[in-house]
Amino acid sequence: MSLKNYPQIAIDGPAGAGKSTVAREVARRLKIKYLDTGAMYRAITLKTIRNKVNIDDLKALEGMLANTEIELDEDKRVYLDGKDVTEAIRQPDVNAMVSPVSCISMVRRRLVGIQQKIADESEGIIMEGRDIASKVIPDAHFKFYLDASLEERARRRMKEQLEKGIQLAENKVASEIASRDKIDSSRDDSPLTVVDDAIVIDTTAMTFEEVVDKIVKEVSVGLR
Ligand code: DC
């Protein structure tokens, strides 16, 4: 993949660090594709919940995965087996189960394969998740790791939900995020890590625009 025409950008980081909103805006500014890999893990999780699949039953899980289609369109809508699940994958039941489901290697193999194919076929892409730089596109031209304090991430999540009319308690949000962080960073298969060549951005005291500008600037300098 040529760097100039088709930059590949990896963004990793813990839950609530603002990766999705930032990556989406960077993609718009650089006119490249954006892929939210967390949405894929969420869609698989939703299916295990809806189909009452016991995630310890690998045979049942294998059967389910073989019959599952996930699509993400340019409008950022997520489809599971042809049905729009964009809102359903952000509900508390999915939040509670998505990290345990993401630990399962069979699930990861399937999704990483799809993600790598999308990256290969795209004319430039920004992907965000937990293992993008370490596993999905280890040869990405740019690797960013977005972080923020737990308190700030909880506050942002609460604000985001409040804008949708949902009021959440800060301590509940913080403990849900902390518990997902713990599972995501300590699992055996491709845990959340900071790769050696990542640019780490602590966004705690930064505005959304400042984070976007920093990434766009780094990429623009690198593309010169
Ligand atoms: O980015 P998010 O909060 O929507 O991601 C939901 C979960 O999906 C996250 O807690 C862990 C998992 N995930 C993952 O294991 N690997 C990725 N590349 C993206 C998400």
mmCIF file of C-alpha atoms in Angstrom, residues 44 47 58-70 81 106-107 110:
data_model
loop_
_atom_site.group_PDB
_atom_site.id
_atom_site.type_symbol
_atom_site.label_atom_id
_atom_site.label_comp_id
_atom_site.label_asym_id
_atom_site.label_seq_id
_atom_site.Cartn_x
_atom_site.Cartn_y
_atom_site.Cartn_z
ATOM 1 C CA ILE A 44 -21.384 -10.348 17.573
ATOM 2 C CA LYS A 47 -26.210 -11.867 18.494
ATOM 3 C CA LEU A 58 -17.446 -23.162 21.426
ATOM 4 C CA LYS A 59 -19.357 -25.459 19.059
ATOM 5 C CA ALA A 60 -22.503 -23.336 19.382
ATOM 6 C CA LEU A 61 -20.442 -20.198 18.959
ATOM 7 C CA GLU A 62 -18.743 -21.596 15.864
ATOM 8 C CA GLY A 63 -22.146 -22.380 14.333
ATOM 9 C CA MET A 64 -23.380 -18.912 15.111
ATOM 10 C CA LEU A 65 -20.301 -17.223 13.626
ATOM 11 C CA ALA A 66 -20.581 -19.248 10.428
ATOM 12 C CA ASN A 67 -24.053 -17.814 9.932
ATOM 13 C CA THR A 68 -23.398 -14.205 10.844
ATOM 14 C CA GLU A 69 -23.054 -11.245 8.498
ATOM 15 C CA ILE A 70 -21.849 -7.890 9.785
ATOM 16 C CA ASP A 81 -27.659 -10.255 9.290
ATOM 17 C CA MET A 106 -12.492 -17.734 17.543
ATOM 18 C CA VAL A 107 -14.396 -14.440 17.530
ATOM 19 C CA ARG A 110 -13.101 -14.077 12.361
#
